Amino acid sequence: MDGNGGQPRPEQSGPGAGATRGAEPVEQAAAEGGAALPGGAGSAGPVGPAEPSAEPARSPGAAEGAEPVESGGAPDSEEGAGPTEGAEPVEPALDRPLPEGVRHRVVAIAADAFGGFTYPELPVSLRPYARFTPSRRVKYAATALAAALESDPAFRQKVAGRLREAQPELTGALDAGSPPPAAEPLDVAAAAYLLRPAGWAKLVATAGEEAQRAEAERADEETARELVRLREEVAALQAQIRADATRARGELEAVRKDGDALHRKLRAAHSDVKRAESAQRKLQAELDETRAAAARERAAAESDARRLRARLTEAEAAVEAGRRAVREGRSVEEVRLRLLLDTVLDAAAGLRRELALPPRDTLGVLPADTVDAVAPGSFSARDIATRALSETDPALLDQLLALPQAHLVVDGYNVTKTGYPALPLEKQRLRLLGGLAALAAQSGAEVTCVFDGADLDMPVLLAPPRGVRVLFSKAGETADELIRRLVRAEPPGRQIVVVSADREVADGVAKAGARPVASVLLLKRLARV
């Protein structure tokens, strides 16, 4: 077996043999460190297949600092053709897709080397996978990795450099043109695809065929093992069937014996049943005689009971007659009193109808209401300011909301942009509505929060908290105008408190009878919730 895992080396046979032989002097010159290449180029290794971008290829074994060797525009060599005289030998490209096993191995190597690159070193198509683990890169970025390795020579050379650091023995043997005999063919083919030494296309194709042949052999072995296993199972099942049949025959014989015994017991039981039926007939005759005697005794007892019930009925009638006589003597006076009371009630009802008197609970004016005196006044939202409290004291808002049927109207964005303008609008709304829900639960007042929705294309998806009414202004209308309409919609005399730092809004609602307060006052009150 040779050093290619049991397959002929590219330089020994195949279409690219001539190209490989032509590349040996170049490798030897590169190894000696400075021998000039034909055409005046610096130290370099064998030239791989021409890339679409015509990027100069670098020898895997060349010394650092050597200039890249350009292909010189030479066309790809046909199978079996040797290198063109006076030009670098060009390896033929793959004439078929990468074998699946080789492709998977190449992608796995690239995914492992992926993490050692900086973000700018990665191709643009692979940057979205920069933070993936190697296993996730193999799973989700396999296609992108394969495409980048094929179309981006610079990226492929970087991956090849990582491979040289990780597997120096394998890469060194490939650079020398003698793959290790004990190496896995797929590893050799994947390294050859990345390093692109002389005859790499042949190595890849040979590895694919070897992998397919090994897979077929494994499948044949697995099929043979499965066939042996199935035969063993069939033999075991046949033995088990024979054992079951023997056991079933024994059980059938035992059942037959049990059946004979049961037949004998059945005949004996039949005789016992006949004797029992004869005894039952005798007992039935005795029972009939006993029932007849009991019927006669029951008839005599019922006759005695009827006589006793007749006597009891006569006694109860006598007692009821005595009670009726007592009730009649007492009821005469009750009837007289009831007739007198009904007469008085009927007379009073007739007098009320004649005078057309209203019911007592509907009287509009009571006698005490006719006395001239000064009645105490009631507090309004404007009178709360006389309590000597600052305009920014949270206790002032508590007093306003404690008024009967108070309605708190909040200019939403005016408050949130005063208190926490750095938050996004959605978080500003959620934070304000959460505080207003707690305030509504504590005070029991009606709370309405108004947001400016004039620039919205569609309604905002929002679940208002319990106890808080959330409104957005319509297209062409500002939140200030919506607040003024809310104030005008309330009946005169209701206590309305409007929270806004806008001077124009405060003056407008004050003219409509509402009590304006600053946004800072509400923010301080919500800070205590």
Coordinates of C-alpha atoms in Angstrom, one line a residue:
M1 CA 0.0 0.0 0.0
D2 CA 1.4 3.5 -0.9
G3 CA 1.2 6.7 1.1
N4 CA -2.2 7.7 -0.2
G5 CA -4.3 5.3 1.9
G6 CA -4.1 2.4 -0.6
Q7 CA -4.6 4.5 -3.7
P8 CA -2.0 5.4 -6.4
R9 CA -0.3 8.7 -5.9
P10 CA -1.0 11.5 -8.3
E11 CA 2.6 11.6 -9.4
Q12 CA 2.6 7.9 -10.1
S13 CA -0.4 7.6 -12.4
G14 CA -3.4 9.5 -13.7
P15 CA -3.9 12.4 -16.0
G16 CA -1.8 14.9 -13.9
A17 CA 1.3 12.7 -13.7
G18 CA 3.2 14.8 -16.1
A19 CA 2.3 18.1 -14.3
T20 CA 3.5 16.6 -11.0
R21 CA 6.8 15.6 -12.3
G22 CA 7.3 19.0 -13.8
A23 CA 6.5 20.6 -10.4
E24 CA 9.2 18.5 -8.5
P25 CA 12.1 20.8 -9.4
V26 CA 10.1 23.8 -8.2
E27 CA 9.5 22.2 -4.8
Q28 CA 13.1 21.3 -4.5
A29 CA 14.2 24.8 -5.3
A30 CA 11.7 26.2 -2.8
A31 CA 13.0 23.8 -0.1
E32 CA 16.6 24.8 -0.8
G33 CA 15.5 28.4 0.0
G34 CA 16.2 30.7 -2.8
A35 CA 16.6 28.8 -6.1
A36 CA 15.3 30.9 -9.0
L37 CA 12.2 29.6 -10.8
P38 CA 11.9 29.6 -14.6
G39 CA 10.9 33.0 -15.9
G40 CA 12.9 34.8 -13.2
A41 CA 10.3 34.4 -10.3
G42 CA 11.3 34.1 -6.7
S43 CA 11.1 31.1 -4.4
A44 CA 7.6 29.5 -4.6
G45 CA 5.9 26.1 -4.6
P46 CA 3.8 24.4 -7.2
V47 CA 1.1 26.5 -8.8
G48 CA -2.5 25.3 -8.3
P49 CA -5.4 25.7 -10.6
A50 CA -6.0 29.2 -11.9
E51 CA -8.5 31.1 -9.7
P52 CA -11.2 33.3 -11.2
S53 CA -9.6 36.4 -9.7
A54 CA -6.2 35.5 -11.1
E55 CA -4.6 35.9 -7.7
P56 CA -1.0 34.7 -7.6
A57 CA -0.6 31.4 -5.8
R58 CA 1.8 30.9 -2.9
S59 CA 3.7 27.7 -2.4
P60 CA 2.7 25.8 0.8
G61 CA 6.4 25.1 1.6
A62 CA 7.9 28.4 0.4
A63 CA 9.9 30.5 2.7
E64 CA 8.2 33.6 4.2
G65 CA 8.7 36.7 2.2
A66 CA 8.9 35.0 -1.1
E67 CA 7.1 36.7 -3.9
P68 CA 3.9 34.9 -5.3
V69 CA 4.3 33.1 -8.6
E70 CA 1.8 34.1 -11.2
S71 CA 0.3 31.6 -13.5
G72 CA 1.3 33.7 -16.4
G73 CA -2.1 33.3 -18.0
A74 CA -1.4 29.7 -19.0
P75 CA -4.6 27.8 -19.6
D76 CA -5.5 24.7 -17.5
S77 CA -3.7 21.7 -18.7
E78 CA -5.8 18.8 -20.2
E79 CA -5.7 15.3 -18.6
G80 CA -2.5 13.5 -19.5
A81 CA -0.8 16.6 -20.8
G82 CA 2.6 17.6 -19.4
P83 CA 3.6 21.2 -18.3
T84 CA 4.2 23.7 -21.0
E85 CA 7.8 24.3 -21.7
G86 CA 9.0 27.6 -20.2
A87 CA 5.9 28.1 -17.9
E88 CA 4.8 27.0 -14.5
P89 CA 2.9 23.7 -14.4
V90 CA -0.8 24.2 -13.8
E91 CA -2.8 21.6 -11.9
P92 CA -6.2 20.6 -13.4
A93 CA -9.2 21.8 -11.5
L94 CA -11.9 19.4 -10.3
D95 CA -14.1 18.2 -13.2
R96 CA -16.9 17.2 -10.7
P97 CA -18.3 18.4 -7.4
L98 CA -16.3 17.7 -4.2
P99 CA -17.2 14.2 -2.8
E100 CA -19.6 14.6 0.1
G101 CA -17.2 13.2 2.7
V102 CA -14.3 15.4 1.5
R103 CA -16.6 18.5 1.5
H104 CA -17.8 17.7 5.0
R105 CA -14.2 17.3 6.2
V106 CA -13.1 20.6 4.5
V107 CA -16.0 22.5 6.1
A108 CA -15.2 21.0 9.5
I109 CA -11.5 22.2 9.2
A110 CA -12.6 25.7 8.1
A111 CA -15.1 25.9 11.0
D112 CA -12.4 25.0 13.5
A113 CA -10.0 27.5 12.0
F114 CA -12.7 30.1 11.9
G115 CA -12.3 31.2 15.5
G116 CA -8.7 32.2 15.1
F117 CA -9.4 34.9 12.6
T118 CA -10.2 38.5 13.5
Y119 CA -13.5 40.0 12.2
P120 CA -11.9 42.0 9.4
E121 CA -10.0 38.9 8.2
L122 CA -13.3 37.1 7.5
P123 CA -15.1 37.3 4.2
V124 CA -18.2 39.4 4.2
S125 CA -20.4 36.3 3.6
L126 CA -19.0 34.6 6.8
R127 CA -19.1 37.6 9.2
P128 CA -22.7 36.8 10.4
Y129 CA -21.3 33.5 11.8
A130 CA -18.4 35.0 13.7
R131 CA -19.8 34.3 17.1
F132 CA -21.0 30.8 16.3
T133 CA -19.3 27.8 17.9
P134 CA -17.5 25.3 15.5
S135 CA -20.4 22.8 15.7
R136 CA -23.0 25.5 14.9
R137 CA -20.8 26.8 12.0
V138 CA -20.8 23.3 10.5
K139 CA -24.5 23.1 10.9
Y140 CA -25.7 26.5 9.7
A141 CA -22.7 27.9 7.7
A142 CA -21.6 24.9 5.7
T143 CA -22.7 26.2 2.3
A144 CA -21.3 29.7 3.0
L145 CA -17.9 28.2 4.1
A146 CA -17.7 25.9 1.1
A147 CA -18.5 28.8 -1.3
A148 CA -15.9 31.1 0.4
L149 CA -13.2 28.4 0.3
E150 CA -13.8 27.9 -3.4
S151 CA -14.2 31.6 -4.5
D152 CA -11.8 33.3 -2.0
P153 CA -8.2 32.1 -2.4
A154 CA -7.0 34.4 0.3
F155 CA -9.4 32.9 2.9
R156 CA -8.5 29.4 1.7
Q157 CA -4.8 30.1 2.2
K158 CA -5.5 31.4 5.7
V159 CA -7.4 28.2 6.5
A160 CA -4.5 26.2 5.0
G161 CA -2.1 28.1 7.2
R162 CA -4.1 27.1 10.3
L163 CA -4.1 23.5 9.0
R164 CA -0.3 23.6 8.7
E165 CA -0.1 24.7 12.4
A166 CA -2.6 22.0 13.5
Q167 CA -1.3 19.1 11.4
P168 CA 2.3 19.8 10.4
E169 CA 3.2 16.1 9.6
L170 CA 0.3 15.7 7.1
T171 CA 0.8 19.0 5.4
G172 CA 4.5 18.5 5.2
A173 CA 4.1 15.1 3.6
L174 CA 1.6 16.6 1.1
D175 CA 4.1 19.4 0.3
A176 CA 6.7 16.8 -0.3
G177 CA 4.4 14.9 -2.6
S178 CA 4.2 11.8 -0.5
P179 CA 1.0 11.5 1.7
P180 CA 1.4 9.4 4.8
P181 CA 0.3 5.8 4.1
A182 CA -1.6 5.5 7.4
A183 CA -3.5 8.8 7.0
E184 CA -7.3 8.8 6.5
P185 CA -8.1 9.3 2.8
L186 CA -10.7 12.0 3.6
D187 CA -8.1 13.9 5.7
V188 CA -5.6 13.7 2.9
A189 CA -8.1 14.9 0.4
A190 CA -9.4 17.8 2.5
A191 CA -5.8 18.9 3.2
A192 CA -4.9 18.6 -0.5
Y193 CA -8.0 20.7 -1.4
L194 CA -6.9 23.5 1.0
L195 CA -3.2 23.4 0.4
R196 CA -3.5 22.8 -3.4
P197 CA -0.2 20.9 -3.9
A198 CA 0.8 19.3 -7.2
G199 CA -1.8 16.7 -8.1
W200 CA -4.4 17.8 -5.5
A201 CA -7.3 17.3 -7.9
K202 CA -6.3 13.7 -8.3
L203 CA -6.0 13.3 -4.6
V204 CA -9.4 14.7 -4.0
A205 CA -11.0 12.5 -6.7
T206 CA -9.2 9.4 -5.5
A207 CA -10.2 10.0 -1.9
G208 CA -13.8 10.4 -2.9
E209 CA -13.7 7.1 -4.8
E210 CA -12.0 5.5 -1.8
A211 CA -14.6 6.8 0.6
Q212 CA -17.4 5.6 -1.6
R213 CA -15.7 2.2 -1.9
A214 CA -15.2 2.0 1.9
E215 CA -18.8 3.1 2.4
A216 CA -20.0 0.3 0.1
E217 CA -17.8 -2.2 1.9
R218 CA -19.1 -1.0 5.3
A219 CA -22.7 -1.3 3.9
D220 CA -21.9 -4.8 2.6
E221 CA -20.5 -5.8 6.0
E222 CA -23.4 -4.3 7.8
T223 CA -25.8 -6.2 5.5
A224 CA -24.0 -9.5 6.1
R225 CA -24.1 -8.9 9.8
E226 CA -27.8 -8.1 9.6
L227 CA -28.4 -11.2 7.5
V228 CA -26.5 -13.4 10.1
R229 CA -28.5 -11.7 12.9
L230 CA -31.8 -12.3 11.1
R231 CA -30.9 -15.9 10.5
E232 CA -30.1 -16.4 14.1
E233 CA -33.4 -14.7 15.1
V234 CA -35.3 -17.0 12.7
A235 CA -33.6 -20.1 14.2
A236 CA -34.4 -18.9 17.7
L237 CA -38.0 -18.2 16.7
Q238 CA -38.3 -21.7 15.2
A239 CA -36.9 -23.3 18.3
Q240 CA -39.2 -21.2 20.4
I241 CA -42.2 -22.2 18.2
R242 CA -41.3 -25.9 18.6
A243 CA -41.0 -25.4 22.4
D244 CA -44.3 -23.6 22.5
A245 CA -46.0 -26.3 20.4
T246 CA -44.7 -29.0 22.8
R247 CA -45.9 -27.0 25.8
A248 CA -49.3 -26.3 24.1
R249 CA -49.8 -30.1 23.5
G250 CA -49.0 -30.8 27.2
E251 CA -51.4 -28.0 28.3
L252 CA -54.1 -29.4 25.9
E253 CA -53.8 -32.9 27.5
A254 CA -54.1 -31.4 31.0
V255 CA -57.2 -29.4 29.9
R256 CA -58.8 -32.6 28.6
K257 CA -58.1 -34.3 31.9
D258 CA -59.6 -31.3 33.7
G259 CA -62.7 -31.5 31.4
D260 CA -63.3 -35.1 32.3
A261 CA -63.1 -34.3 35.9
L262 CA -65.5 -31.4 35.5
H263 CA -68.0 -33.6 33.6
R264 CA -68.0 -36.1 36.6
K265 CA -68.5 -33.2 39.0
L266 CA -71.3 -31.8 36.8
R267 CA -73.2 -35.2 36.9
A268 CA -72.8 -35.3 40.7
A269 CA -74.0 -31.7 40.9
H270 CA -77.0 -32.5 38.7
S271 CA -78.0 -35.2 41.1
D272 CA -77.6 -32.8 44.0
V273 CA -79.9 -30.3 42.2
K274 CA -82.6 -32.9 41.8
R275 CA -82.5 -33.7 45.5
A276 CA -82.6 -30.0 46.3
E277 CA -85.6 -29.4 44.1
S278 CA -87.5 -32.2 45.9
A279 CA -86.6 -30.6 49.3
Q280 CA -87.7 -27.2 47.9
R281 CA -91.1 -28.5 46.9
K282 CA -91.6 -29.8 50.4
L283 CA -90.5 -26.5 51.9
Q284 CA -92.8 -24.5 49.5
A285 CA -95.8 -26.5 50.7
E286 CA -95.0 -25.8 54.4
L287 CA -94.5 -22.1 53.5
D288 CA -97.9 -21.9 51.8
E289 CA -99.5 -23.3 54.9
T290 CA -97.7 -20.7 57.1
R291 CA -98.7 -17.8 54.8
A292 CA -102.4 -18.9 55.0
A293 CA -102.3 -18.9 58.8
A294 CA -100.6 -15.5 58.8
A295 CA -103.2 -14.1 56.4
R296 CA -106.0 -15.2 58.8
E297 CA -104.2 -13.6 61.7
R298 CA -103.6 -10.4 59.7
A299 CA -107.3 -10.1 58.8
A300 CA -108.3 -10.4 62.5
A301 CA -105.8 -7.7 63.5
E302 CA -107.1 -5.3 60.7
S303 CA -110.6 -5.8 62.0
D304 CA -109.5 -4.8 65.5
A305 CA -107.6 -1.8 64.1
R306 CA -110.6 -0.5 62.2
R307 CA -112.7 -0.6 65.4
L308 CA -110.0 1.3 67.3
R309 CA -109.7 4.0 64.5
A310 CA -113.4 4.5 64.6
R311 CA -113.2 5.2 68.3
L312 CA -110.3 7.5 67.8
T313 CA -112.1 9.5 65.2
E314 CA -115.1 10.0 67.5
A315 CA -112.7 11.2 70.3
E316 CA -111.0 13.7 68.0
A317 CA -114.3 15.1 66.8
A318 CA -115.3 15.7 70.4
V319 CA -112.1 17.5 71.1
E320 CA -112.4 19.7 68.0
A321 CA -116.0 20.7 68.9
G322 CA -114.7 21.9 72.3
R323 CA -111.9 24.0 70.7
R324 CA -114.3 25.6 68.2
A325 CA -116.6 26.7 71.0
V326 CA -113.7 28.4 72.8
R327 CA -112.5 30.2 69.6
E328 CA -116.0 31.5 68.7
G329 CA -116.3 33.1 72.1
R330 CA -113.0 35.0 71.7
S331 CA -113.3 35.9 68.0
V332 CA -116.3 38.1 68.3
E333 CA -114.3 40.9 70.0
E334 CA -111.5 40.6 67.5
V335 CA -113.9 41.0 64.6
R336 CA -115.4 44.2 66.1
L337 CA -111.9 45.7 66.6
R338 CA -110.8 44.8 63.1
L339 CA -114.0 46.5 61.6
L340 CA -113.2 49.7 63.6
L341 CA -109.6 49.8 62.4
D342 CA -110.6 49.3 58.8
T343 CA -113.1 52.1 59.1
V344 CA -110.5 54.5 60.4
L345 CA -107.9 53.6 57.6
D346 CA -110.5 53.9 54.9
A347 CA -111.5 57.4 56.2
A348 CA -107.8 58.5 56.3
A349 CA -107.2 57.3 52.7
G350 CA -110.3 59.0 51.4
L351 CA -109.2 62.3 53.2
R352 CA -105.8 62.0 51.5
R353 CA -107.4 61.6 48.1
E354 CA -109.7 64.6 48.7
L355 CA -106.8 66.8 49.7
A356 CA -104.4 65.4 47.0
L357 CA -101.6 65.1 49.6
P358 CA -98.2 63.8 48.2
P359 CA -96.4 61.0 50.0
R360 CA -94.2 62.1 52.9
D361 CA -90.9 61.0 51.3
T362 CA -91.6 63.2 48.2
L363 CA -92.1 66.5 50.0
G364 CA -90.0 69.1 48.4
V365 CA -89.6 71.5 51.4
L366 CA -89.5 70.4 55.0
P367 CA -90.4 72.9 57.8
A368 CA -86.7 73.2 58.8
D369 CA -85.9 74.3 55.3
T370 CA -88.0 77.5 55.7
V371 CA -85.8 78.9 58.5
D372 CA -83.5 81.7 57.3
A373 CA -79.8 81.0 58.1
V374 CA -76.4 80.8 56.4
A375 CA -75.5 77.3 55.1
P376 CA -71.8 76.2 55.0
G377 CA -70.1 76.3 51.6
S378 CA -68.5 73.3 49.8
F379 CA -64.9 72.9 48.6
S380 CA -64.1 73.1 44.9
A381 CA -60.9 72.4 43.0
R382 CA -60.1 76.1 43.1
D383 CA -60.5 76.3 46.9
I384 CA -57.9 73.6 47.5
A385 CA -55.1 76.1 46.8
T386 CA -56.1 78.1 49.9
R387 CA -54.7 75.3 52.1
A388 CA -51.2 77.0 52.1
L389 CA -49.6 74.1 50.1
S390 CA -46.9 74.6 47.5
E391 CA -47.8 74.1 43.8
T392 CA -45.2 71.2 43.8
D393 CA -46.3 69.6 47.1
P394 CA -47.6 66.0 46.3
A395 CA -50.1 66.5 49.2
L396 CA -51.9 69.1 47.0
L397 CA -52.6 66.5 44.4
D398 CA -53.9 64.1 47.1
Q399 CA -56.3 66.8 48.3
L400 CA -57.6 67.5 44.8
L401 CA -58.2 63.8 44.1
A402 CA -60.0 63.4 47.4
L403 CA -62.8 65.7 46.2
P404 CA -66.1 63.9 45.3
Q405 CA -66.2 62.6 41.7
A406 CA -62.7 64.0 40.9
H407 CA -61.4 63.4 37.3
L408 CA -57.7 63.4 36.7
V409 CA -56.7 64.2 33.0
V410 CA -52.9 63.7 32.2
D411 CA -51.0 65.0 29.2
G412 CA -49.0 61.8 28.8
Y413 CA -45.9 62.8 26.7
N414 CA -45.7 66.1 28.5
V415 CA -45.2 64.3 31.8
T416 CA -42.9 61.5 30.5
K417 CA -40.6 63.9 28.7
T418 CA -40.4 66.0 31.8
G419 CA -39.6 63.0 34.1
Y420 CA -37.7 60.4 32.0
P421 CA -37.0 61.7 28.4
A422 CA -34.1 59.3 27.7
L423 CA -36.4 56.2 27.6
P424 CA -38.0 55.1 24.3
L425 CA -41.7 56.2 23.9
E426 CA -43.0 52.7 24.5
K427 CA -41.2 52.4 27.8
Q428 CA -42.2 56.0 28.7
R429 CA -45.9 55.1 28.2
L430 CA -45.6 51.8 30.2
R431 CA -43.9 53.5 33.2
L432 CA -46.4 56.4 33.4
L433 CA -49.5 54.1 33.0
G434 CA -48.1 51.8 35.7
G435 CA -47.8 54.7 38.2
L436 CA -51.3 56.1 37.2
A437 CA -52.9 52.6 37.8
A438 CA -51.5 52.6 41.4
L439 CA -52.6 56.2 41.9
A440 CA -56.2 55.4 40.7
A441 CA -56.4 52.4 43.0
Q442 CA -55.3 54.5 46.0
S443 CA -57.4 57.6 45.4
G444 CA -60.5 56.0 43.7
A445 CA -60.6 59.0 41.2
E446 CA -61.3 58.7 37.5
V447 CA -58.0 58.8 35.5
T448 CA -57.6 59.6 31.8
C449 CA -54.2 59.7 30.1
V450 CA -53.9 61.4 26.7
F451 CA -51.1 60.8 24.2
D452 CA -50.4 62.6 21.0
G453 CA -51.3 60.2 18.1
A454 CA -51.5 62.7 15.2
D455 CA -48.4 61.3 13.5
L456 CA -49.4 57.6 13.9
D457 CA -50.3 55.6 10.9
M458 CA -52.2 53.0 12.9
P459 CA -53.4 52.6 16.5
V460 CA -50.8 51.7 19.1
L461 CA -51.2 48.2 20.5
L462 CA -51.5 48.7 24.2
A463 CA -53.3 47.0 27.1
P464 CA -54.5 49.9 29.4
P465 CA -54.1 49.1 33.1
R466 CA -57.1 48.7 35.3
G467 CA -58.6 52.0 36.4
V468 CA -56.9 54.2 33.7
R469 CA -58.5 55.3 30.4
V470 CA -55.9 55.7 27.6
L471 CA -56.7 57.9 24.6
F472 CA -54.7 58.9 21.5
S473 CA -55.5 62.0 19.5
K474 CA -56.9 61.5 16.0
A475 CA -55.0 62.4 12.8
G476 CA -54.9 66.2 12.4
E477 CA -55.5 66.8 16.1
T478 CA -53.0 67.3 18.9
A479 CA -53.2 66.0 22.5
D480 CA -53.8 69.5 23.8
E481 CA -57.0 69.8 21.7
L482 CA -58.2 66.4 22.9
I483 CA -57.6 67.5 26.5
R484 CA -59.7 70.6 26.0
R485 CA -62.6 68.6 24.5
L486 CA -62.5 66.2 27.5
V487 CA -62.8 69.1 29.9
R488 CA -65.7 70.7 27.9
A489 CA -67.5 67.3 27.8
E490 CA -67.7 67.2 31.7
P491 CA -70.8 68.7 33.3
P492 CA -70.3 72.1 35.1
G493 CA -69.3 71.8 38.7
R494 CA -67.4 68.5 38.5
Q495 CA -63.9 68.6 39.9
I496 CA -61.5 68.2 37.0
V497 CA -57.7 68.2 37.5
V498 CA -55.5 68.5 34.4
V499 CA -51.7 67.7 34.6
S500 CA -49.6 69.5 32.0
A501 CA -46.5 71.7 32.0
D502 CA -47.8 73.5 28.8
R503 CA -48.9 77.0 29.8
E504 CA -51.3 77.3 26.9
V505 CA -53.1 74.0 28.0
A506 CA -53.2 75.2 31.6
D507 CA -54.8 78.5 30.7
G508 CA -57.3 76.9 28.4
V509 CA -58.6 74.3 30.9
A510 CA -58.6 76.9 33.7
K511 CA -61.1 79.0 31.6
A512 CA -63.2 75.9 31.2
G513 CA -63.4 75.4 35.0
A514 CA -60.7 72.7 35.4
R515 CA -57.8 72.9 37.9
P516 CA -54.4 72.8 36.2
V517 CA -51.3 71.4 38.0
A518 CA -47.7 71.0 36.9
S519 CA -46.2 67.8 35.6
V520 CA -43.6 67.9 38.3
L521 CA -46.3 67.6 41.0
L522 CA -47.6 64.3 39.4
L523 CA -44.0 62.9 39.1
K524 CA -43.3 63.6 42.8
R525 CA -46.6 62.0 43.7
L526 CA -45.9 58.9 41.6
A527 CA -42.5 58.6 43.1
R528 CA -44.3 57.8 46.4
V529 CA -46.5 55.1 44.9

